[in-house]
Amino acid sequence: MTARRTDGLAVLARLKRHETENVALQMGEINRALGLIEAERQALMEQLNERGDPGAVEATRVLSDFIRNVSQTIQHKETEARRLRENSADMHNQLNDLFAEAKRIDLIRHRRAEARKRASDAAATAAQDEGFLSIWLQDGQGA
């Protein structure tokens, strides 16, 4: 196994790790955005529930406009949240795929490192055996 091939696997592993970190960061941003949307939705619902006396005739029109505006805003926020949840699910799948790829690359790197070690050990053992044989033959000829 060439050092160049091993270096290529190391680079590929680093790239997958970097890509995985980027996807995880994007998922974090989506989750933060979902949290903000939910907090805004709750605040709007509280405003809607705490609004002034709806019995006053002059307040009825203003209250009606306010309720309509809040309802539209909540609907928009829920649509945005739904889109973000879909993106989050897609990114979660992508993150799982990246983890699986990174694991396969690490497994291949580990197997190749073991194969190189076995080959190196076998070469060292063969060289040592050859040296012992050479010494044995020299000792046998000298006697």
PDB file of C-alpha atoms in Angstrom:
ATOM      1  CA  MET A   1       0.000   0.000   0.000  1.00  0.00           C
ATOM      2  CA  THR A   2       1.499   3.290  -1.030  1.00  0.00           C
ATOM      3  CA  ALA A   3       1.757   6.253   1.295  1.00  0.00           C
ATOM      4  CA  ARG A   4      -0.035   8.315  -1.331  1.00  0.00           C
ATOM      5  CA  ARG A   5      -3.075   6.035  -1.205  1.00  0.00           C
ATOM      6  CA  THR A   6      -3.083   6.144   2.591  1.00  0.00           C
ATOM      7  CA  ASP A   7      -2.826   9.944   2.527  1.00  0.00           C
ATOM      8  CA  GLY A   8      -5.775  10.014   0.118  1.00  0.00           C
ATOM      9  CA  LEU A   9      -7.908   8.093   2.605  1.00  0.00           C
ATOM     10  CA  ALA A  10      -6.859  10.449   5.398  1.00  0.00           C
ATOM     11  CA  VAL A  11      -7.808  13.463   3.275  1.00  0.00           C
ATOM     12  CA  LEU A  12     -11.135  11.860   2.376  1.00  0.00           C
ATOM     13  CA  ALA A  13     -11.819  11.133   6.053  1.00  0.00           C
ATOM     14  CA  ARG A  14     -11.067  14.771   6.966  1.00  0.00           C
ATOM     15  CA  LEU A  15     -13.344  16.010   4.172  1.00  0.00           C
ATOM     16  CA  LYS A  16     -16.201  13.793   5.378  1.00  0.00           C
ATOM     17  CA  ARG A  17     -15.664  14.979   8.944  1.00  0.00           C
ATOM     18  CA  HIS A  18     -15.743  18.612   7.754  1.00  0.00           C
ATOM     19  CA  GLU A  19     -18.884  17.997   5.693  1.00  0.00           C
ATOM     20  CA  THR A  20     -20.532  16.288   8.662  1.00  0.00           C
ATOM     21  CA  GLU A  21     -19.712  19.232  10.923  1.00  0.00           C
ATOM     22  CA  ASN A  22     -21.198  21.658   8.383  1.00  0.00           C
ATOM     23  CA  VAL A  23     -24.443  19.694   8.174  1.00  0.00           C
ATOM     24  CA  ALA A  24     -24.616  19.514  11.973  1.00  0.00           C
ATOM     25  CA  LEU A  25     -24.158  23.296  12.158  1.00  0.00           C
ATOM     26  CA  GLN A  26     -26.932  23.812   9.611  1.00  0.00           C
ATOM     27  CA  MET A  27     -29.212  21.538  11.628  1.00  0.00           C
ATOM     28  CA  GLY A  28     -28.425  23.613  14.725  1.00  0.00           C
ATOM     29  CA  GLU A  29     -29.338  26.802  12.866  1.00  0.00           C
ATOM     30  CA  ILE A  30     -32.622  25.273  11.728  1.00  0.00           C
ATOM     31  CA  ASN A  31     -33.440  24.164  15.256  1.00  0.00           C
ATOM     32  CA  ARG A  32     -32.659  27.668  16.581  1.00  0.00           C
ATOM     33  CA  ALA A  33     -34.906  29.183  13.897  1.00  0.00           C
ATOM     34  CA  LEU A  34     -37.689  26.774  14.827  1.00  0.00           C
ATOM     35  CA  GLY A  35     -37.293  27.785  18.465  1.00  0.00           C
ATOM     36  CA  LEU A  36     -37.560  31.472  17.563  1.00  0.00           C
ATOM     37  CA  ILE A  37     -40.631  30.854  15.429  1.00  0.00           C
ATOM     38  CA  GLU A  38     -42.302  28.959  18.247  1.00  0.00           C
ATOM     39  CA  ALA A  39     -41.452  31.706  20.753  1.00  0.00           C
ATOM     40  CA  GLU A  40     -42.846  34.386  18.401  1.00  0.00           C
ATOM     41  CA  ARG A  41     -45.973  32.335  17.824  1.00  0.00           C
ATOM     42  CA  GLN A  42     -46.492  31.940  21.570  1.00  0.00           C
ATOM     43  CA  ALA A  43     -45.960  35.678  22.127  1.00  0.00           C
ATOM     44  CA  LEU A  44     -48.510  36.489  19.430  1.00  0.00           C
ATOM     45  CA  MET A  45     -51.008  34.066  20.928  1.00  0.00           C
ATOM     46  CA  GLU A  46     -50.513  35.664  24.346  1.00  0.00           C
ATOM     47  CA  GLN A  47     -51.009  39.136  22.839  1.00  0.00           C
ATOM     48  CA  LEU A  48     -54.161  37.905  21.211  1.00  0.00           C
ATOM     49  CA  ASN A  49     -55.470  36.510  24.480  1.00  0.00           C
ATOM     50  CA  GLU A  50     -54.491  39.561  26.542  1.00  0.00           C
ATOM     51  CA  ARG A  51     -55.862  42.208  24.181  1.00  0.00           C
ATOM     52  CA  GLY A  52     -58.106  44.920  25.706  1.00  0.00           C
ATOM     53  CA  ASP A  53     -61.861  44.965  26.191  1.00  0.00           C
ATOM     54  CA  PRO A  54     -63.482  43.652  23.009  1.00  0.00           C
ATOM     55  CA  GLY A  55     -66.863  44.978  24.221  1.00  0.00           C
ATOM     56  CA  ALA A  56     -66.083  48.565  23.315  1.00  0.00           C
ATOM     57  CA  VAL A  57     -67.574  49.448  19.919  1.00  0.00           C
ATOM     58  CA  GLU A  58     -64.617  51.541  18.776  1.00  0.00           C
ATOM     59  CA  ALA A  59     -62.175  48.804  19.774  1.00  0.00           C
ATOM     60  CA  THR A  60     -64.013  46.122  17.796  1.00  0.00           C
ATOM     61  CA  ARG A  61     -62.673  47.171  14.391  1.00  0.00           C
ATOM     62  CA  VAL A  62     -59.125  47.625  15.686  1.00  0.00           C
ATOM     63  CA  LEU A  63     -59.314  44.329  17.548  1.00  0.00           C
ATOM     64  CA  SER A  64     -60.667  42.575  14.460  1.00  0.00           C
ATOM     65  CA  ASP A  65     -57.778  43.910  12.344  1.00  0.00           C
ATOM     66  CA  PHE A  66     -55.321  42.940  15.044  1.00  0.00           C
ATOM     67  CA  ILE A  67     -56.719  39.404  15.277  1.00  0.00           C
ATOM     68  CA  ARG A  68     -56.619  39.027  11.486  1.00  0.00           C
ATOM     69  CA  ASN A  69     -53.021  40.310  11.372  1.00  0.00           C
ATOM     70  CA  VAL A  70     -51.904  38.037  14.199  1.00  0.00           C
ATOM     71  CA  SER A  71     -53.649  35.047  12.618  1.00  0.00           C
ATOM     72  CA  GLN A  72     -51.929  35.684   9.284  1.00  0.00           C
ATOM     73  CA  THR A  73     -48.585  36.102  11.001  1.00  0.00           C
ATOM     74  CA  ILE A  74     -49.060  32.875  12.940  1.00  0.00           C
ATOM     75  CA  GLN A  75     -50.056  31.054   9.761  1.00  0.00           C
ATOM     76  CA  HIS A  76     -46.954  32.401   8.001  1.00  0.00           C
ATOM     77  CA  LYS A  77     -44.765  31.318  10.945  1.00  0.00           C
ATOM     78  CA  GLU A  78     -46.303  27.837  10.920  1.00  0.00           C
ATOM     79  CA  THR A  79     -45.648  27.520   7.175  1.00  0.00           C
ATOM     80  CA  GLU A  80     -42.051  28.590   7.703  1.00  0.00           C
ATOM     81  CA  ALA A  81     -41.699  26.153  10.610  1.00  0.00           C
ATOM     82  CA  ARG A  82     -43.088  23.308   8.470  1.00  0.00           C
ATOM     83  CA  ARG A  83     -40.534  24.108   5.747  1.00  0.00           C
ATOM     84  CA  LEU A  84     -37.724  24.210   8.302  1.00  0.00           C
ATOM     85  CA  ARG A  85     -38.813  20.863   9.778  1.00  0.00           C
ATOM     86  CA  GLU A  86     -38.700  19.308   6.305  1.00  0.00           C
ATOM     87  CA  ASN A  87     -35.209  20.739   5.776  1.00  0.00           C
ATOM     88  CA  SER A  88     -34.192  19.447   9.189  1.00  0.00           C
ATOM     89  CA  ALA A  89     -35.406  15.948   8.327  1.00  0.00           C
ATOM     90  CA  ASP A  90     -33.478  16.036   5.037  1.00  0.00           C
ATOM     91  CA  MET A  91     -30.343  17.218   6.825  1.00  0.00           C
ATOM     92  CA  HIS A  92     -30.765  14.548   9.467  1.00  0.00           C
ATOM     93  CA  ASN A  93     -30.807  11.896   6.726  1.00  0.00           C
ATOM     94  CA  GLN A  94     -27.796  13.524   5.083  1.00  0.00           C
ATOM     95  CA  LEU A  95     -25.972  13.566   8.411  1.00  0.00           C
ATOM     96  CA  ASN A  96     -26.682   9.854   8.921  1.00  0.00           C
ATOM     97  CA  ASP A  97     -25.342   9.102   5.433  1.00  0.00           C
ATOM     98  CA  LEU A  98     -22.202  11.152   6.120  1.00  0.00           C
ATOM     99  CA  PHE A  99     -21.591   9.341   9.402  1.00  0.00           C
ATOM    100  CA  ALA A 100     -21.947   5.996   7.610  1.00  0.00           C
ATOM    101  CA  GLU A 101     -19.503   7.061   4.875  1.00  0.00           C
ATOM    102  CA  ALA A 102     -17.002   8.339   7.421  1.00  0.00           C
ATOM    103  CA  LYS A 103     -17.245   5.050   9.321  1.00  0.00           C
ATOM    104  CA  ARG A 104     -16.639   3.053   6.116  1.00  0.00           C
ATOM    105  CA  ILE A 105     -13.589   5.184   5.295  1.00  0.00           C
ATOM    106  CA  ASP A 106     -12.187   4.737   8.803  1.00  0.00           C
ATOM    107  CA  LEU A 107     -12.796   0.991   8.577  1.00  0.00           C
ATOM    108  CA  ILE A 108     -10.950   0.807   5.230  1.00  0.00           C
ATOM    109  CA  ARG A 109      -8.066   2.885   6.635  1.00  0.00           C
ATOM    110  CA  HIS A 110      -7.847   0.605   9.662  1.00  0.00           C
ATOM    111  CA  ARG A 111      -7.892  -2.574   7.548  1.00  0.00           C
ATOM    112  CA  ARG A 112      -5.227  -1.228   5.210  1.00  0.00           C
ATOM    113  CA  ALA A 113      -3.039  -0.173   8.141  1.00  0.00           C
ATOM    114  CA  GLU A 114      -3.368  -3.681   9.597  1.00  0.00           C
ATOM    115  CA  ALA A 115      -2.478  -5.220   6.219  1.00  0.00           C
ATOM    116  CA  ARG A 116       0.622  -2.965   5.976  1.00  0.00           C
ATOM    117  CA  LYS A 117       1.640  -3.948   9.511  1.00  0.00           C
ATOM    118  CA  ARG A 118       1.218  -7.663   8.756  1.00  0.00           C
ATOM    119  CA  ALA A 119       3.238  -7.289   5.539  1.00  0.00           C
ATOM    120  CA  SER A 120       5.955  -5.378   7.383  1.00  0.00           C
ATOM    121  CA  ASP A 121       6.034  -7.945  10.190  1.00  0.00           C
ATOM    122  CA  ALA A 122       6.202 -10.786   7.647  1.00  0.00           C
ATOM    123  CA  ALA A 123       9.092  -9.075   5.828  1.00  0.00           C
ATOM    124  CA  ALA A 124      10.938  -8.519   9.101  1.00  0.00           C
ATOM    125  CA  THR A 125      10.387 -12.139  10.132  1.00  0.00           C
ATOM    126  CA  ALA A 126      11.582 -13.365   6.732  1.00  0.00           C
ATOM    127  CA  ALA A 127      14.707 -11.196   6.964  1.00  0.00           C
ATOM    128  CA  GLN A 128      15.375 -12.435  10.478  1.00  0.00           C
ATOM    129  CA  ASP A 129      14.877 -16.077   9.404  1.00  0.00           C
ATOM    130  CA  GLU A 130      17.247 -15.527   6.493  1.00  0.00           C
ATOM    131  CA  GLY A 131      19.828 -14.049   8.854  1.00  0.00           C
ATOM    132  CA  PHE A 132      19.532 -16.991  11.257  1.00  0.00           C
ATOM    133  CA  LEU A 133      19.776 -19.424   8.349  1.00  0.00           C
ATOM    134  CA  SER A 134      22.881 -17.651   7.072  1.00  0.00           C
ATOM    135  CA  ILE A 135      24.494 -17.808  10.522  1.00  0.00           C
ATOM    136  CA  TRP A 136      23.524 -21.448  10.907  1.00  0.00           C
ATOM    137  CA  LEU A 137      24.989 -22.301   7.493  1.00  0.00           C
ATOM    138  CA  GLN A 138      28.227 -20.448   8.315  1.00  0.00           C
ATOM    139  CA  ASP A 139      28.494 -22.212  11.649  1.00  0.00           C
ATOM    140  CA  GLY A 140      27.846 -25.549   9.965  1.00  0.00           C
ATOM    141  CA  GLN A 141      30.545 -24.995   7.368  1.00  0.00           C
ATOM    142  CA  GLY A 142      33.110 -23.834   9.881  1.00  0.00           C
ATOM    143  CA  ALA A 143      32.693 -26.893  12.089  1.00  0.00           C
TER     144      ALA A 143
END
